[in-house]
PDB file of C-alpha atoms in Angstrom:
ATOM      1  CA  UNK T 299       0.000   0.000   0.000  1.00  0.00           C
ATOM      2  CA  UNK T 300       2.718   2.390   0.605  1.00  0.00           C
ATOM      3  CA  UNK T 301       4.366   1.760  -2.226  1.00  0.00           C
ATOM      4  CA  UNK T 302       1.294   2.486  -4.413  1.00  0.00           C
ATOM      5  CA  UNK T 303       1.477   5.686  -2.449  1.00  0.00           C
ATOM      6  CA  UNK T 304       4.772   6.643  -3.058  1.00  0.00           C
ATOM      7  CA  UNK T 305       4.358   5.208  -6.915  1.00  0.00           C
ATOM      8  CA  UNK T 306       1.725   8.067  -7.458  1.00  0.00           C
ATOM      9  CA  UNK T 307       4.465  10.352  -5.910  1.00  0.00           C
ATOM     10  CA  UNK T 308       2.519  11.338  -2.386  1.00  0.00           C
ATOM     11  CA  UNK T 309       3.509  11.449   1.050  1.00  0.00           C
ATOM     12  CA  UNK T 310       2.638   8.130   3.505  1.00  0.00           C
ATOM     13  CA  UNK T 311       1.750   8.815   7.063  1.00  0.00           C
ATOM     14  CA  UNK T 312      -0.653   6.729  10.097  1.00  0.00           C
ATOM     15  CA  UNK T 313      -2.778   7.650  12.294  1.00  0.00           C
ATOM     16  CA  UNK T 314      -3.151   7.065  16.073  1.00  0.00           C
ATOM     17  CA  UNK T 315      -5.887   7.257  18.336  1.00  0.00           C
ATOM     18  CA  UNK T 316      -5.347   7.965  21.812  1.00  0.00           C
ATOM     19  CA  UNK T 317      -5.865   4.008  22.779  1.00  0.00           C
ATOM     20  CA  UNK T 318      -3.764   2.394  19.932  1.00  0.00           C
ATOM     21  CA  UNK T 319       0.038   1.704  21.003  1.00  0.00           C
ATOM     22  CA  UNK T 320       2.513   3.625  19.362  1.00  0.00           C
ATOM     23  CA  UNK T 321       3.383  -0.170  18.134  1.00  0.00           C
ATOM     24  CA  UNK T 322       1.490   0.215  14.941  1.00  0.00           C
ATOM     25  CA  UNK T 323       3.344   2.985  14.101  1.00  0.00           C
ATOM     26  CA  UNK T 324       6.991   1.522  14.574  1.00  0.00           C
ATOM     27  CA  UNK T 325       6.251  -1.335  12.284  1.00  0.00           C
ATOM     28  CA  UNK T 326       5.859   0.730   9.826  1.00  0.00           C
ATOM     29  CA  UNK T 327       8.126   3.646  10.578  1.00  0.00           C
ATOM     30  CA  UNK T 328      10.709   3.117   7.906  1.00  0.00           C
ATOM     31  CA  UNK T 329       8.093   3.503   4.938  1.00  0.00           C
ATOM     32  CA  UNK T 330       6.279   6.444   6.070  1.00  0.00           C
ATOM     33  CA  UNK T 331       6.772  10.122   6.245  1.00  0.00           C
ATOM     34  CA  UNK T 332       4.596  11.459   9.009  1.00  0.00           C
ATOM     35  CA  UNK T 333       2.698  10.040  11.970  1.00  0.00           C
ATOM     36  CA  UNK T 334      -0.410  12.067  13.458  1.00  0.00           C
ATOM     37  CA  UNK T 335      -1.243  11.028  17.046  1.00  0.00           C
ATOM     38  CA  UNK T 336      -4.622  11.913  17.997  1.00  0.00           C
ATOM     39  CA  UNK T 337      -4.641  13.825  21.650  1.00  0.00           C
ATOM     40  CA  UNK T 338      -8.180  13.800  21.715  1.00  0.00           C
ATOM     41  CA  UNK T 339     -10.764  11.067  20.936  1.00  0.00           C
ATOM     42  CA  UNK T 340     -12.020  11.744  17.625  1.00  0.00           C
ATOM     43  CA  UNK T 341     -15.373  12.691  16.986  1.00  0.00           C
ATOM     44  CA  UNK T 342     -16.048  16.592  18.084  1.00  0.00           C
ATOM     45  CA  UNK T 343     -13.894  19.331  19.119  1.00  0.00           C
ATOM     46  CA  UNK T 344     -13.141  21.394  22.111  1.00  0.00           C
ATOM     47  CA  UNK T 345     -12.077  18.271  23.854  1.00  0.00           C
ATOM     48  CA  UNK T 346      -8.838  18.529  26.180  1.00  0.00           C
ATOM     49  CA  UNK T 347      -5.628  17.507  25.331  1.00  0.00           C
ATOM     50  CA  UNK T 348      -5.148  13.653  27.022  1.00  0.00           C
ATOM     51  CA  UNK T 349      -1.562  13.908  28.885  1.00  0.00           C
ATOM     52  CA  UNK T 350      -1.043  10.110  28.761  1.00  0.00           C
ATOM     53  CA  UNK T 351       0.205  10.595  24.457  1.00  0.00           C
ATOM     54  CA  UNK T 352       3.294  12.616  25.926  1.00  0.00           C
ATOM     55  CA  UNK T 353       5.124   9.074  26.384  1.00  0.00           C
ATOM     56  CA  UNK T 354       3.549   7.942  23.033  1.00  0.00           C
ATOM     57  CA  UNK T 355       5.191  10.937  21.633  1.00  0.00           C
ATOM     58  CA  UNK T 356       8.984  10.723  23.247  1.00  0.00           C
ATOM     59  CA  UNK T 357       9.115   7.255  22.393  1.00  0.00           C
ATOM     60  CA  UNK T 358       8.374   7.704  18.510  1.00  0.00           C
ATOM     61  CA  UNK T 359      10.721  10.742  18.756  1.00  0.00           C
ATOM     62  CA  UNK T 360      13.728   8.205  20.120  1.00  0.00           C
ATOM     63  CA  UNK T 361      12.792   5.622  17.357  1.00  0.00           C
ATOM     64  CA  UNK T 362      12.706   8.147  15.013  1.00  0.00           C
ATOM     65  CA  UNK T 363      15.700  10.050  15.697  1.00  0.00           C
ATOM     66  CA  UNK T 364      17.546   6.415  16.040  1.00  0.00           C
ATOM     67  CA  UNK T 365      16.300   5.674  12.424  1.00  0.00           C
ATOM     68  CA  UNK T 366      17.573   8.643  10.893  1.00  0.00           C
ATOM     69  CA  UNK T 367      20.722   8.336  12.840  1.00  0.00           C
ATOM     70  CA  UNK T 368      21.063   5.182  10.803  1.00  0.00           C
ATOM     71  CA  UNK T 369      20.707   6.233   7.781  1.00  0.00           C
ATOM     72  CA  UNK T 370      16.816   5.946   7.690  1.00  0.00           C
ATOM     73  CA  UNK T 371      13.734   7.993   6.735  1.00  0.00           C
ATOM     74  CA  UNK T 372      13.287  11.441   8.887  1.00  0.00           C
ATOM     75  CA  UNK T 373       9.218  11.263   9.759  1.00  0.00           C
ATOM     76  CA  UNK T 374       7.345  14.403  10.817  1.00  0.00           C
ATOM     77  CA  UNK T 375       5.188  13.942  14.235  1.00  0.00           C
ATOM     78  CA  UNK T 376       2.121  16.080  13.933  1.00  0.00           C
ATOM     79  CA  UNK T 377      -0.625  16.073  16.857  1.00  0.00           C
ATOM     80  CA  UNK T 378      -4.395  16.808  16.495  1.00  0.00           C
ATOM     81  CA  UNK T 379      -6.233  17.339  19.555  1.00  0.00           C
ATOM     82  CA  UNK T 380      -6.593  20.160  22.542  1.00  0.00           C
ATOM     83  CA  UNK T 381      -3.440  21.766  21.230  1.00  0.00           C
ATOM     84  CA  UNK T 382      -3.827  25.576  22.461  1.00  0.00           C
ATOM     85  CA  UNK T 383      -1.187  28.280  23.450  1.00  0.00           C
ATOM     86  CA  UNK T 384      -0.507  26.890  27.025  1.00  0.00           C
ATOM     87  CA  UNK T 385       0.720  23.666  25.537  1.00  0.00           C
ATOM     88  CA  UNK T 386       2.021  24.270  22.181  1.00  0.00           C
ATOM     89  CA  UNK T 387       5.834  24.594  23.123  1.00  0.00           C
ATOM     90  CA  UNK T 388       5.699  21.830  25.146  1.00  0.00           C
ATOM     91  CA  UNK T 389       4.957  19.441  22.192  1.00  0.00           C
ATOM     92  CA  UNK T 390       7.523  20.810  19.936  1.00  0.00           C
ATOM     93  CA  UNK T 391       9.702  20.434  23.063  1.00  0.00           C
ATOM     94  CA  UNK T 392       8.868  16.838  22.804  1.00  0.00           C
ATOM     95  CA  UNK T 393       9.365  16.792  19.231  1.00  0.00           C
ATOM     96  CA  UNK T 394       6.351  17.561  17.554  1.00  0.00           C
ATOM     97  CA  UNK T 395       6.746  19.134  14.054  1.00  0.00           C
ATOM     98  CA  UNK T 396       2.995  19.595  13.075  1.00  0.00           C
ATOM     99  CA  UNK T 397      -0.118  20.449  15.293  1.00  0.00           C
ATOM    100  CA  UNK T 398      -3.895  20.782  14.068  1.00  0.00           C
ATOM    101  CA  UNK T 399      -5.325  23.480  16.293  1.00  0.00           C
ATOM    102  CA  UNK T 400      -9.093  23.711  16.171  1.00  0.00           C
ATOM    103  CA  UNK T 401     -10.398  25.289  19.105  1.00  0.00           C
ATOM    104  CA  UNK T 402      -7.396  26.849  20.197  1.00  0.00           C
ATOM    105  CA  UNK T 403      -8.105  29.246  17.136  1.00  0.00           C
ATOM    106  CA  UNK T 404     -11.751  28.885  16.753  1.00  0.00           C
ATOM    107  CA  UNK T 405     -13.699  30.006  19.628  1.00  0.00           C
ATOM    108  CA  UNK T 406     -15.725  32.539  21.206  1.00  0.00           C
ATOM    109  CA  UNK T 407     -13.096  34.356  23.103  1.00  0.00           C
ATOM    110  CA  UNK T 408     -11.296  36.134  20.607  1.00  0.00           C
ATOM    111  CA  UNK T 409     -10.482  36.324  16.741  1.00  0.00           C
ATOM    112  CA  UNK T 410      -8.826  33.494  14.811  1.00  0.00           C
ATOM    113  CA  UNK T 411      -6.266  36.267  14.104  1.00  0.00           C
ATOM    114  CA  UNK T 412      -5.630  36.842  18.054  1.00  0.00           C
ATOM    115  CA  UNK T 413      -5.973  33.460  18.940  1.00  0.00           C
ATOM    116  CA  UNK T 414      -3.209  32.374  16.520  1.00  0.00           C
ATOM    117  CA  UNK T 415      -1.271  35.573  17.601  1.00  0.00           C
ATOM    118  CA  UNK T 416      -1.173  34.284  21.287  1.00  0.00           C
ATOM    119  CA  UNK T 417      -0.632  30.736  19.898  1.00  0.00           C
ATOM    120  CA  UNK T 418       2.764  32.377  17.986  1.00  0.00           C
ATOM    121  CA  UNK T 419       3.619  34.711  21.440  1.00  0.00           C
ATOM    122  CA  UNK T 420       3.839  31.176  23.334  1.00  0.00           C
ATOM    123  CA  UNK T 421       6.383  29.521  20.854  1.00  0.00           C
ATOM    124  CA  UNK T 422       8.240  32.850  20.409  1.00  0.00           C
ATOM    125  CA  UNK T 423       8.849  32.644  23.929  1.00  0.00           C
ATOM    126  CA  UNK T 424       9.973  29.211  24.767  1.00  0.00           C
ATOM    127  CA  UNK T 425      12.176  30.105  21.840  1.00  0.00           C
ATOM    128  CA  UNK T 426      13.577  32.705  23.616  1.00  0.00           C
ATOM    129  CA  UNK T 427      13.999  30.830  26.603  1.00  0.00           C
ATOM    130  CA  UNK T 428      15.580  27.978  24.864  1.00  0.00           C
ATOM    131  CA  UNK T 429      17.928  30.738  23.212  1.00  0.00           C
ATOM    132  CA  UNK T 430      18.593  32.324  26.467  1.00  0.00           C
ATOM    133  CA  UNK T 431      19.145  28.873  28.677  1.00  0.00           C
ATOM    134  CA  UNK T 432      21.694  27.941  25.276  1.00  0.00           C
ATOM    135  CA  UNK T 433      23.181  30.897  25.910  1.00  0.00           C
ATOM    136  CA  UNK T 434      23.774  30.144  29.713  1.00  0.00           C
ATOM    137  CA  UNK T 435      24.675  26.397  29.210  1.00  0.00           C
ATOM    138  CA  UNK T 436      27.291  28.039  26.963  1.00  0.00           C
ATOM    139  CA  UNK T 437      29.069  30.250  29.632  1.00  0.00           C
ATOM    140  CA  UNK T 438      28.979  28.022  32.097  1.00  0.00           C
ATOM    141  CA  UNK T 439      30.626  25.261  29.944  1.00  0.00           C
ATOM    142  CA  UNK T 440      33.351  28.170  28.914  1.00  0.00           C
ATOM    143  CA  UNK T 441      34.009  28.840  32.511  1.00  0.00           C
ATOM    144  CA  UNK T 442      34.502  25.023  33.165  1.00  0.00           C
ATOM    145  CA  UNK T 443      36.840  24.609  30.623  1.00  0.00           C
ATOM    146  CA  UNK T 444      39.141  27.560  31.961  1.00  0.00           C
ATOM    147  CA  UNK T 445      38.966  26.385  35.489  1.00  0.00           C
ATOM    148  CA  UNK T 446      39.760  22.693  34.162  1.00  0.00           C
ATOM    149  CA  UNK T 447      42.716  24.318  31.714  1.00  0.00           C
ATOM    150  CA  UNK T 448      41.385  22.022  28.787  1.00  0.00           C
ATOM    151  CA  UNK T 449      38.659  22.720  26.101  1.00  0.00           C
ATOM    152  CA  UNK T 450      35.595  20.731  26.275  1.00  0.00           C
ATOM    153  CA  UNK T 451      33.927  20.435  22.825  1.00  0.00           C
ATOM    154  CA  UNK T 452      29.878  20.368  22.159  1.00  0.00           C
ATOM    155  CA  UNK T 453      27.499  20.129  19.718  1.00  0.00           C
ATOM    156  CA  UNK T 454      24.381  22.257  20.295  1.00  0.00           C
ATOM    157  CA  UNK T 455      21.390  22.166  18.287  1.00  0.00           C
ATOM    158  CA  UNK T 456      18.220  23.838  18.421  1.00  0.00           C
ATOM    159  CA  UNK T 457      15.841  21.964  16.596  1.00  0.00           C
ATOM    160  CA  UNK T 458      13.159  24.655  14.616  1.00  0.00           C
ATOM    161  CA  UNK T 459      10.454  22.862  12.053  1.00  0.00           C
ATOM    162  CA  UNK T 460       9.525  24.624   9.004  1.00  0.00           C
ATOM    163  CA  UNK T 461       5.601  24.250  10.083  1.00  0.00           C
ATOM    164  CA  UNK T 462       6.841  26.734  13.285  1.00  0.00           C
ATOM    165  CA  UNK T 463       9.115  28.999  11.544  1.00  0.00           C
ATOM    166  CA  UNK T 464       6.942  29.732   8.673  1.00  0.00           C
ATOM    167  CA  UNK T 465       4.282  32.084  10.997  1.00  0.00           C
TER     168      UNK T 465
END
């Protein structure tokens, strides 16, 4: 089936519910491009974001991130479900490229244009605080490696997706 789907030159990707183990997708993993992970039960929106996917999350980021350190297929983790401002950075801190935000932009409480406004504010800053802890890390490992007379190399890398930089 994927095959047919990359024959007709389009992307593969699975879906998860909330109750399906992250299994199903790391059979697969090598053939496919993105996997969504429902953080809601399907079915109507407005629903809170179900904390239990976090782990579901960190442990397809680790598989992928050991696949592409082998050579392998990089695949995009997008999340549909209660995604809103207050825990938006938080999923790209867990690796999260993609989110579907319903709600969290269409409500009563303010404009779609506001809403996504706050929704950009909140990644902004936990870009900034990610900048300014680098920044930090940084000195402190300078100062360590004059008190210790020896250089200490390292590789930092702030990981940015194109989904988040393009707003």
């Amino acid at each position: 089936c994927v095959t047919a789907i990359r024959a007709a030159g389009a992307s593969a990707g699975v879906t998860l519910n909330p109750g399906t183990p992250i299994d199903a997708a790391l059979e697969v993993l090598p053939e496919i491009d993105l996997v969504l992970i429902m953080s809601v039960n399907p079915g109507f929106g407005g629903q809170s974001f179900i904390p239990t996917v976090e782990s579901k999350i960190r442990k397809l980021k680790q598989a992928i991130d050991a696949q592409v350190t082998a050579g392998g297929r990089p695949v995009q983790i997008q999340v549909d479900g209660g995604v809103k401002a207050h825990n938006i950075a938080m999923l790209r801190d867990w690796g999260v490229s993609n989110c579907v935000v319903g709600s969290g932009l269409f409500n009563d409480k303010a404009s779609v244009a506001d809403n996504l406004a706050v929704i950009h504010q909140a990644l902004d800053q936990y870009l900034q605080f990610l900048s300014n802890d680098l920044q930090n890390i940084l000195v402190l490992m300078l100062q360590r490696s004059q008190q210790v007379h020896h250089p200490y190399h390292y590789n930092c890398l702030l990981y940015t997706s194109d989904a988040a930089d393009e707003g």
